[in-house]
PDB file of C-alpha atoms and ligand atoms in Angstrom:
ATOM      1  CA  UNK A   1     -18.444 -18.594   1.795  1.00 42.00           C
ATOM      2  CA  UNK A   2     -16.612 -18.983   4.966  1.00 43.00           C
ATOM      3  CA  UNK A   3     -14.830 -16.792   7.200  1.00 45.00           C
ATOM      4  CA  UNK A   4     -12.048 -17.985   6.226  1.00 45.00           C
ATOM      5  CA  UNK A   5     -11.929 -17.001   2.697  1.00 47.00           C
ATOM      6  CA  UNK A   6     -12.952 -13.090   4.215  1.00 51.00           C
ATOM      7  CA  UNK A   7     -10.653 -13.013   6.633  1.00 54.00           C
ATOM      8  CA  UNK A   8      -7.970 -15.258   6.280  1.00 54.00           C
ATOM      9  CA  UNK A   9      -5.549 -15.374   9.417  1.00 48.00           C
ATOM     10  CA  UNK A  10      -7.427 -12.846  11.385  1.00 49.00           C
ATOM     11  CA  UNK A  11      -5.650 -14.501  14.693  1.00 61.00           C
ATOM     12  CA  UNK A  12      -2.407 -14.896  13.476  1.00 84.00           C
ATOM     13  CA  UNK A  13       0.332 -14.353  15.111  1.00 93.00           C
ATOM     14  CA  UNK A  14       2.527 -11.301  13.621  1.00 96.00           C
ATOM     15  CA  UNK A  15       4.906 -12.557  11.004  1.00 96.00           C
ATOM     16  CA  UNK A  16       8.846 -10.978  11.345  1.00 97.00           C
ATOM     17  CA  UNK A  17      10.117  -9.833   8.183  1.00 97.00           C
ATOM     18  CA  UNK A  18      12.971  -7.985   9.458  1.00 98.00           C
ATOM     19  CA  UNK A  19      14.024  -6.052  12.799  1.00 98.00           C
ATOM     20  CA  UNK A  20      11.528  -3.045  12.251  1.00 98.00           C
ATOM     21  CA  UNK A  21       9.002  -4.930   9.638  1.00 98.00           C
ATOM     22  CA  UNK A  22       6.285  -7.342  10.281  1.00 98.00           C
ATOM     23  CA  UNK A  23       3.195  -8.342   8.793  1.00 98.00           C
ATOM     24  CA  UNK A  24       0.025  -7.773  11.077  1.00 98.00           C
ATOM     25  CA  UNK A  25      -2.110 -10.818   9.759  1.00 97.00           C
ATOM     26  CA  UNK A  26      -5.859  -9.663   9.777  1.00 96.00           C
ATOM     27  CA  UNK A  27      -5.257  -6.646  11.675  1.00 97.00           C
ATOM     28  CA  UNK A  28      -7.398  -4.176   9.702  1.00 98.00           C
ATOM     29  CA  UNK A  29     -10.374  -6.763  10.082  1.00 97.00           C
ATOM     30  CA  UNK A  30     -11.934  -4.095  12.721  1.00 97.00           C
ATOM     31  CA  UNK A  31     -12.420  -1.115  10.393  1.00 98.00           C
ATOM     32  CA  UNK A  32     -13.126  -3.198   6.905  1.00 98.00           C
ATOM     33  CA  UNK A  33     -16.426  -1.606   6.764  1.00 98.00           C
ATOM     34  CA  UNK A  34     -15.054   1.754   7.235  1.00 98.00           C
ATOM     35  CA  UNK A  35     -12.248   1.226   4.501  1.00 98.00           C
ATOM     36  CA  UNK A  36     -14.115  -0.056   1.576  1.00 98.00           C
ATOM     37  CA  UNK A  37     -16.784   3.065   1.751  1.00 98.00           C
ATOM     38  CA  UNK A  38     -14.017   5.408   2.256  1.00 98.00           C
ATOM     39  CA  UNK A  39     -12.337   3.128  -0.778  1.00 98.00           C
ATOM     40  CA  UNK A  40     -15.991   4.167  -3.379  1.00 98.00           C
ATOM     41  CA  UNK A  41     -15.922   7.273  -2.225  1.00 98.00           C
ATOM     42  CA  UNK A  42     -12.126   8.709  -2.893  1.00 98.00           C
ATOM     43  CA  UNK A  43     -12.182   6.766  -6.163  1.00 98.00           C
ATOM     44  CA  UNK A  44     -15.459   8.405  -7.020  1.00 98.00           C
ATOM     45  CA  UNK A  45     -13.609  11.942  -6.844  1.00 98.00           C
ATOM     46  CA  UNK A  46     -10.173  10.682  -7.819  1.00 98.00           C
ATOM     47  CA  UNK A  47     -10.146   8.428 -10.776  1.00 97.00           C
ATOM     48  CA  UNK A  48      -7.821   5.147 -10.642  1.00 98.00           C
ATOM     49  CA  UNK A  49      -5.560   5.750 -13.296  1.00 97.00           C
ATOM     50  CA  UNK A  50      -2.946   3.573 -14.872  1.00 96.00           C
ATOM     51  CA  UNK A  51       0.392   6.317 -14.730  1.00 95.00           C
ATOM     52  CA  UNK A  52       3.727   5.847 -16.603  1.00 93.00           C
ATOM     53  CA  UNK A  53       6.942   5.587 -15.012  1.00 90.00           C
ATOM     54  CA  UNK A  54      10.364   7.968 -15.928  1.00 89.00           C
ATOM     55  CA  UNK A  55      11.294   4.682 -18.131  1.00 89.00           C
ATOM     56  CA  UNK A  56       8.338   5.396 -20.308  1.00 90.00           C
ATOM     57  CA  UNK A  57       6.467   1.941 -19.306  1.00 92.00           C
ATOM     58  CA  UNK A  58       2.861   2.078 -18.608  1.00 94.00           C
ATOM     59  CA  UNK A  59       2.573   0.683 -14.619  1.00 95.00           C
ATOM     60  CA  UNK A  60       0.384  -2.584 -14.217  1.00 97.00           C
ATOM     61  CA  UNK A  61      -1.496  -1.246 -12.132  1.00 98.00           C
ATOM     62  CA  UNK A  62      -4.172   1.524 -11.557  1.00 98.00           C
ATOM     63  CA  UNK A  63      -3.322   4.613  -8.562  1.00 98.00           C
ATOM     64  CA  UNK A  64      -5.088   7.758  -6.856  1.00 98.00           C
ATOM     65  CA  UNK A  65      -5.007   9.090  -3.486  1.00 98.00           C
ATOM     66  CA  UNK A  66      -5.848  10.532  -0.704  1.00 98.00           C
ATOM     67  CA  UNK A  67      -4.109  13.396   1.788  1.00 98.00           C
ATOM     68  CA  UNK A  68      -2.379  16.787   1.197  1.00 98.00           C
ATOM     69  CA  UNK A  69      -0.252  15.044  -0.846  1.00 98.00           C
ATOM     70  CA  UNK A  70      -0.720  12.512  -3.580  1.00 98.00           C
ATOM     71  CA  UNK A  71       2.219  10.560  -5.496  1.00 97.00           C
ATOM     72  CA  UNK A  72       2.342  10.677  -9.314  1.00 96.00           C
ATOM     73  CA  UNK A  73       4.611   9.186 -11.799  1.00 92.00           C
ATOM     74  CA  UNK A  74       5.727  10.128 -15.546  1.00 89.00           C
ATOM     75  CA  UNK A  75       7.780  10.309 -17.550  1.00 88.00           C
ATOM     76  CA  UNK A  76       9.583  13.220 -16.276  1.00 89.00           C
ATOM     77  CA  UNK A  77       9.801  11.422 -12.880  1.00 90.00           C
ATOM     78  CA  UNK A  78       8.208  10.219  -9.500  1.00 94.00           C
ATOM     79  CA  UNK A  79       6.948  13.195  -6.998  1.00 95.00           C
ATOM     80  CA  UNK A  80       4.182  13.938  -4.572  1.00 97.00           C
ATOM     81  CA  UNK A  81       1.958  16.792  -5.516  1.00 97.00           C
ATOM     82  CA  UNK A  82      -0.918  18.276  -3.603  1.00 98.00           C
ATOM     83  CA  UNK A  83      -3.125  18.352  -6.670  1.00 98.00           C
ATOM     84  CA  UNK A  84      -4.592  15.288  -8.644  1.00 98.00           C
ATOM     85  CA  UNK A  85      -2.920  16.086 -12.244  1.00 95.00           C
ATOM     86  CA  UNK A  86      -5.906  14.688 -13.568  1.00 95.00           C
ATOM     87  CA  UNK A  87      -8.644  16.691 -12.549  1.00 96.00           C
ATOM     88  CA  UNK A  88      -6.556  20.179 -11.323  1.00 97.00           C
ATOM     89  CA  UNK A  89      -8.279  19.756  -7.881  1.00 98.00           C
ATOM     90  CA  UNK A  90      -6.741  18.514  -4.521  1.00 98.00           C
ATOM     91  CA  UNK A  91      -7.206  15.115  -3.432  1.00 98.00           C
ATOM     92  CA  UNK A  92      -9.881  14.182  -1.564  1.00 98.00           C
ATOM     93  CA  UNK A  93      -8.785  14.020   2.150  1.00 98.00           C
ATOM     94  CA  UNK A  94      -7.274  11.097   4.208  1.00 98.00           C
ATOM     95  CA  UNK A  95     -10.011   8.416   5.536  1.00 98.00           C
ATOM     96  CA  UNK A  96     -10.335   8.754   9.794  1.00 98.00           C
ATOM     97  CA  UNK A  97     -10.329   4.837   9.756  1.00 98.00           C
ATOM     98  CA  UNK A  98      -7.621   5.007   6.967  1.00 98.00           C
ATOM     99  CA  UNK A  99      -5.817   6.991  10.252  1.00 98.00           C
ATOM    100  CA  UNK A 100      -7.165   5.258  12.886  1.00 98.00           C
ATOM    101  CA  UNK A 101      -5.926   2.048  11.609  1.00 98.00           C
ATOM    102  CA  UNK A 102      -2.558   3.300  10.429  1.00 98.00           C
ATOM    103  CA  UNK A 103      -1.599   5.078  13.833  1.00 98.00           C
ATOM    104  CA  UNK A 104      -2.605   1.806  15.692  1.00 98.00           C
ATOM    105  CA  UNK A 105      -0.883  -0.391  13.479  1.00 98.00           C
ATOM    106  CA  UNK A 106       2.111   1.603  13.711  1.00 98.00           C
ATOM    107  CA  UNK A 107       1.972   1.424  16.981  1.00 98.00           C
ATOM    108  CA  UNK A 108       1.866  -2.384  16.759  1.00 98.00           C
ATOM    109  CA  UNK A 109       5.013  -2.346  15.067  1.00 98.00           C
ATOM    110  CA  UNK A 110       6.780  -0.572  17.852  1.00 98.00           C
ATOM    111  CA  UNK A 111       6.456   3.263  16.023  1.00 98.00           C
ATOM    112  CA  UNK A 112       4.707   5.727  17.561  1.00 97.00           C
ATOM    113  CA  UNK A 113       2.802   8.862  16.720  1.00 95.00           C
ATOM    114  CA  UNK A 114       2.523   7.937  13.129  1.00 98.00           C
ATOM    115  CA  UNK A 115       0.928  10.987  11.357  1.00 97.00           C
ATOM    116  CA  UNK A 116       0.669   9.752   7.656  1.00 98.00           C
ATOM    117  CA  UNK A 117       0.059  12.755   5.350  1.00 98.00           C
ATOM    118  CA  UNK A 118      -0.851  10.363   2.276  1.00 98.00           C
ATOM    119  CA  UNK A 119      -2.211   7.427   1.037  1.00 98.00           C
ATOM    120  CA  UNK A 120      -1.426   5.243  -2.134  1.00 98.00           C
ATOM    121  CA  UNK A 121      -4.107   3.227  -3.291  1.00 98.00           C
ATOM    122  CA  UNK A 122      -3.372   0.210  -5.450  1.00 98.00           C
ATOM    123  CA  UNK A 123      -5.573  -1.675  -7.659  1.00 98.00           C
ATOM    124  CA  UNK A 124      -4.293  -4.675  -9.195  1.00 98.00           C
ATOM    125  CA  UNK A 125      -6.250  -6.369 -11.681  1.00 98.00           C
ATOM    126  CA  UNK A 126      -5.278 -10.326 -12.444  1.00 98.00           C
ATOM    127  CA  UNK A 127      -1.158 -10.102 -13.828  1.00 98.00           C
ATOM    128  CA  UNK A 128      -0.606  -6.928 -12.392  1.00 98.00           C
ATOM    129  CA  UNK A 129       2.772  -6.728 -10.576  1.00 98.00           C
ATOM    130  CA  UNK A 130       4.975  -4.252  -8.734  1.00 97.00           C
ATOM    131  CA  UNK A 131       8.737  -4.379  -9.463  1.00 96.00           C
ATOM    132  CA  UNK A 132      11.569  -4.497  -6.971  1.00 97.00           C
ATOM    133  CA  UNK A 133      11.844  -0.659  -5.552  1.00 96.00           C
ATOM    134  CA  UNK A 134      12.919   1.127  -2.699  1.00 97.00           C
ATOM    135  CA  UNK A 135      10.069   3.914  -1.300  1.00 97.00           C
ATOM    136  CA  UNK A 136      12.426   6.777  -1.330  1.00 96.00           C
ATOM    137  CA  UNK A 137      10.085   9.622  -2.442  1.00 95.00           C
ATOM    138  CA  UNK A 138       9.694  11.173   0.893  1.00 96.00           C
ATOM    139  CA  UNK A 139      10.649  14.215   2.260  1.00 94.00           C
ATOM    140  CA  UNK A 140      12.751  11.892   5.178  1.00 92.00           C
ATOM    141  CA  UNK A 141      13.017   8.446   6.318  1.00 97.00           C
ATOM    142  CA  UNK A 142      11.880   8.696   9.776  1.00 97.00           C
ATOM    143  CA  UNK A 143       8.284   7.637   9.632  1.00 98.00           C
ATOM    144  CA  UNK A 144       7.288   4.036   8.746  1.00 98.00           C
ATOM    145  CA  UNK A 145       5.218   2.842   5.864  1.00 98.00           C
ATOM    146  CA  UNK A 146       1.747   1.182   6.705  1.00 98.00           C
ATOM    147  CA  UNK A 147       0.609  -1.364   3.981  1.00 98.00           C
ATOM    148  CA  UNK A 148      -3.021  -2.878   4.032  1.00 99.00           C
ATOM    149  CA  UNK A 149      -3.837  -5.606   1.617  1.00 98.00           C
ATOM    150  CA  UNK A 150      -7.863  -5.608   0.549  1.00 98.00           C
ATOM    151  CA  UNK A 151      -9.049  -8.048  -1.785  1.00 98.00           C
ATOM    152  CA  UNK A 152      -7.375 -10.874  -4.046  1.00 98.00           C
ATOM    153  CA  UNK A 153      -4.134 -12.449  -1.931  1.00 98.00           C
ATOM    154  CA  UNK A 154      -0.956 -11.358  -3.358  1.00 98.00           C
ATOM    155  CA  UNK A 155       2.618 -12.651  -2.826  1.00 98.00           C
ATOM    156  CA  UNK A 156       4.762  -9.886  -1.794  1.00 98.00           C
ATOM    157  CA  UNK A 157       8.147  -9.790  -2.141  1.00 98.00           C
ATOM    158  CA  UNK A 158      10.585  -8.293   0.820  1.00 98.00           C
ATOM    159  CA  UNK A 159      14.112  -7.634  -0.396  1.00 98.00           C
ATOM    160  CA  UNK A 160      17.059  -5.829   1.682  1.00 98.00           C
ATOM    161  CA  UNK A 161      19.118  -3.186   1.017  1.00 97.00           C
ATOM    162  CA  UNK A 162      20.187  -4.082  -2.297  1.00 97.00           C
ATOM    163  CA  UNK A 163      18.501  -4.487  -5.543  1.00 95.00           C
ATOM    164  CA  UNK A 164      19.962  -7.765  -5.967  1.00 96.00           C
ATOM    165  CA  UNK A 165      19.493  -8.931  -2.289  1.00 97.00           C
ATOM    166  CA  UNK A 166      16.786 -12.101  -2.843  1.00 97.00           C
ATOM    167  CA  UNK A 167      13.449 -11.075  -1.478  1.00 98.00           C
ATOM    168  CA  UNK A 168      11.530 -13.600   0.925  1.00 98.00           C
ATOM    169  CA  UNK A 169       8.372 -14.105  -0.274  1.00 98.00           C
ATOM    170  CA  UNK A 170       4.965 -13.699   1.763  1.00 97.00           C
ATOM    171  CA  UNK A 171       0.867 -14.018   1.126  1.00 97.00           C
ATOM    172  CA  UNK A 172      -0.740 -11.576   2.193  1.00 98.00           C
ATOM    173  CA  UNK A 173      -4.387 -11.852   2.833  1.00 97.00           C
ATOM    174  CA  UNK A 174      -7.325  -9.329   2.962  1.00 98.00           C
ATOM    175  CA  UNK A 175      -6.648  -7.313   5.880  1.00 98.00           C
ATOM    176  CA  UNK A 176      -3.347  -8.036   6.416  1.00 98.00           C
ATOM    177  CA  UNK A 177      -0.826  -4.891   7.125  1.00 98.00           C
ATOM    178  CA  UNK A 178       2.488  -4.908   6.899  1.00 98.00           C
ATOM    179  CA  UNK A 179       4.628  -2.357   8.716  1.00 98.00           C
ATOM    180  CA  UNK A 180       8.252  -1.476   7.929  1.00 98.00           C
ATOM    181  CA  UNK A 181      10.410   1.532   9.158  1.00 98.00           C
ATOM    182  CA  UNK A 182      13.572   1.967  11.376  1.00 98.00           C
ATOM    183  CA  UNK A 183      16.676   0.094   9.905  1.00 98.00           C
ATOM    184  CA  UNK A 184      14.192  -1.657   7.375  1.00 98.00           C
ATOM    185  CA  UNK A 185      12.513   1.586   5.912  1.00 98.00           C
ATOM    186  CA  UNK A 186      14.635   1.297   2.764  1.00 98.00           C
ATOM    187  CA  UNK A 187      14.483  -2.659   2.018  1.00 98.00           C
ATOM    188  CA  UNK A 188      13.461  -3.413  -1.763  1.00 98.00           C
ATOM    189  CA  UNK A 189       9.792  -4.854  -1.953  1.00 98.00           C
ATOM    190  CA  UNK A 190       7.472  -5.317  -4.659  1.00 98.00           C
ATOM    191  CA  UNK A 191       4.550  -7.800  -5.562  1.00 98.00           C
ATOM    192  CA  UNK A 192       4.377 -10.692  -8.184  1.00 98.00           C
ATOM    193  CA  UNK A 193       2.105 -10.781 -10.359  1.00 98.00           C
ATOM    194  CA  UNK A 194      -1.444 -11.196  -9.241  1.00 98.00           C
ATOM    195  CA  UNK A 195      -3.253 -15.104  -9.888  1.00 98.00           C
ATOM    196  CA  UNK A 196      -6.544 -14.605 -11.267  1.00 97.00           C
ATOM    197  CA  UNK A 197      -8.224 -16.160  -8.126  1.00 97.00           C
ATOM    198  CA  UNK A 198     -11.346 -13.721  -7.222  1.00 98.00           C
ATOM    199  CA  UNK A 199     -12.142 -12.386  -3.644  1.00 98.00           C
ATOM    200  CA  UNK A 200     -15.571 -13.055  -2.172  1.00 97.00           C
ATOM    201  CA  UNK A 201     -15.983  -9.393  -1.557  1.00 96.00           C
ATOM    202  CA  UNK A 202     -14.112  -7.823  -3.938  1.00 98.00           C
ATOM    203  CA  UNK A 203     -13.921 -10.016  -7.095  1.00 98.00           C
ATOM    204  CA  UNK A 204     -11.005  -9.835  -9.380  1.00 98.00           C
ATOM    205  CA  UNK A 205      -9.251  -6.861  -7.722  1.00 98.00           C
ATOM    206  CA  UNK A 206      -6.639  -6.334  -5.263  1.00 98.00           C
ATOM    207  CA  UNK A 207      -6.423  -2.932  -3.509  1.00 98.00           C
ATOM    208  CA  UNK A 208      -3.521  -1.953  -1.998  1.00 98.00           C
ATOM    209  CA  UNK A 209      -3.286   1.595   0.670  1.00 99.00           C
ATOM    210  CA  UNK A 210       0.177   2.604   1.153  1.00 98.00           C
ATOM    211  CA  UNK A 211       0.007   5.141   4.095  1.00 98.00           C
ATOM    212  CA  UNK A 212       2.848   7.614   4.569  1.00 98.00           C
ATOM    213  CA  UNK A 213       4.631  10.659   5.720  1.00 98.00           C
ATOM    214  CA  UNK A 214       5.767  12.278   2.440  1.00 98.00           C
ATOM    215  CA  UNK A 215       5.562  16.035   3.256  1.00 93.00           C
TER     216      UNK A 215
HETATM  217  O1  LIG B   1       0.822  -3.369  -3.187  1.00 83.81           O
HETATM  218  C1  LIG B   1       1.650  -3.527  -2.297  1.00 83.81           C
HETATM  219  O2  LIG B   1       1.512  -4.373  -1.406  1.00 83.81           O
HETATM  220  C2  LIG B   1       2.913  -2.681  -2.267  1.00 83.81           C
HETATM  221  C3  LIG B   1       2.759  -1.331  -2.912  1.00 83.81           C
HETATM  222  C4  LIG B   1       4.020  -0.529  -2.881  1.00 83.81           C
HETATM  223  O3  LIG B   1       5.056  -0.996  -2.498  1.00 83.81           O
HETATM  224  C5  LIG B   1       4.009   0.876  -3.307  1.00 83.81           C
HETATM  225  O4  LIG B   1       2.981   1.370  -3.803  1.00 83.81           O
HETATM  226  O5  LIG B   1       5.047   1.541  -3.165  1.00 83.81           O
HETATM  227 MN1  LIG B   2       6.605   0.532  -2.199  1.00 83.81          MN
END
């Protein structure tokens, strides 16, 4: 095993997907160890579960997570709730290198003071996607969303402000973070559907952590 296939790109230079959103290529190499404990032990408390979305479709892929506030889909809609439906009990709390590395990538990015409130976690399994969408669950726009990729590479997909707008298409590695906010907070994105091509860490999984400001 190389470094290479660990941590792919960890010297890359940022990639610029829009004014306000770039991809930070290896930039959450520093607190790996950190994340992947903190990973086991919020999905020990808070069970990955595969949730449905207001069009009655089982998503492709599995969700908890972590902060005051969690988001949860069904069929009666998309909200953030500060209990886990699933177990009655609040979610476990939000990671100090899940912060750490979210405040300094946001700073990266040119936004400040980021004080994420929750974290999305991800888990795609081989074929599982994530559809054109907007994040537009929050209580306002301001704050940026921090994205770190663990795991399997995926293709994501960045749109614009329109569904139909045709999304440019980027890898992203383990340990890549992308950053969008600003003028670019609303742009469609999504992820195409994972290649079965196993991580040398974390096997046939990738692990997304969405970190935002919801409340
Ligand atoms: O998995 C990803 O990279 C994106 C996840 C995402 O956009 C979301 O959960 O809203
Ligand atoms: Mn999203």
């Amino acid at each position: 095993m190389s470094t290479q296939d660990l941590f792919h790109g960890a010297l890359a230079q940022p990639v610029v997907m829009g004014p306000q959103a770039v991809i930070l290529p290896g930039f959450a190499v520093p607190w790996m160890d950190r994340l992947l404990v903190a990973v086991e032990e919020i999905q020990a408390q808070a069970l990955f579960r595969q949730m449905s979305t207001p069009g009655g479709r089982r998503m492709s892929v599995s969700t908890t997570s972590c902060g005051e506030l969690g988001w949860v889909s069904s069929e009666h809609g998309y909200r953030y709730s500060p209990v886990d439906p699933h177990s009655g009990r609040p979610w476990p709390g939000l990671p100090e290198a899940f912060l750490e590395l979210a405040r300094a990538a946001a700073s990266e990015a040119g936004f400040a003071d980021f004080h994420p409130d929750t974290c999305l976690i991800n888990r795609y399994p081989p074929g599982a996607r994530m559809g054109l969408h907007q994040d537009r669950d929050e209580r306002d726009f301001s704050a940026p969303i921090v994205s770190v990729s663990l795991g399997m590479t995926a293709t994501f997909l960045f749109g614009g402000h329109r569904r139909s707008d045709r999304p440019a298409r980027a890898r992203l590695y383990h340990g890549d973070v992308v950053v969008w906010g600003g003028e670019d907070r609303l742009r469609y994105h999504g992820v195409a559907p994972l290649l079965d091509a196993p991580h040398a860490l974390l096997g046939r999984q990738r692990i997304n952590l969405t970190l935002r400001r919801a409340g």
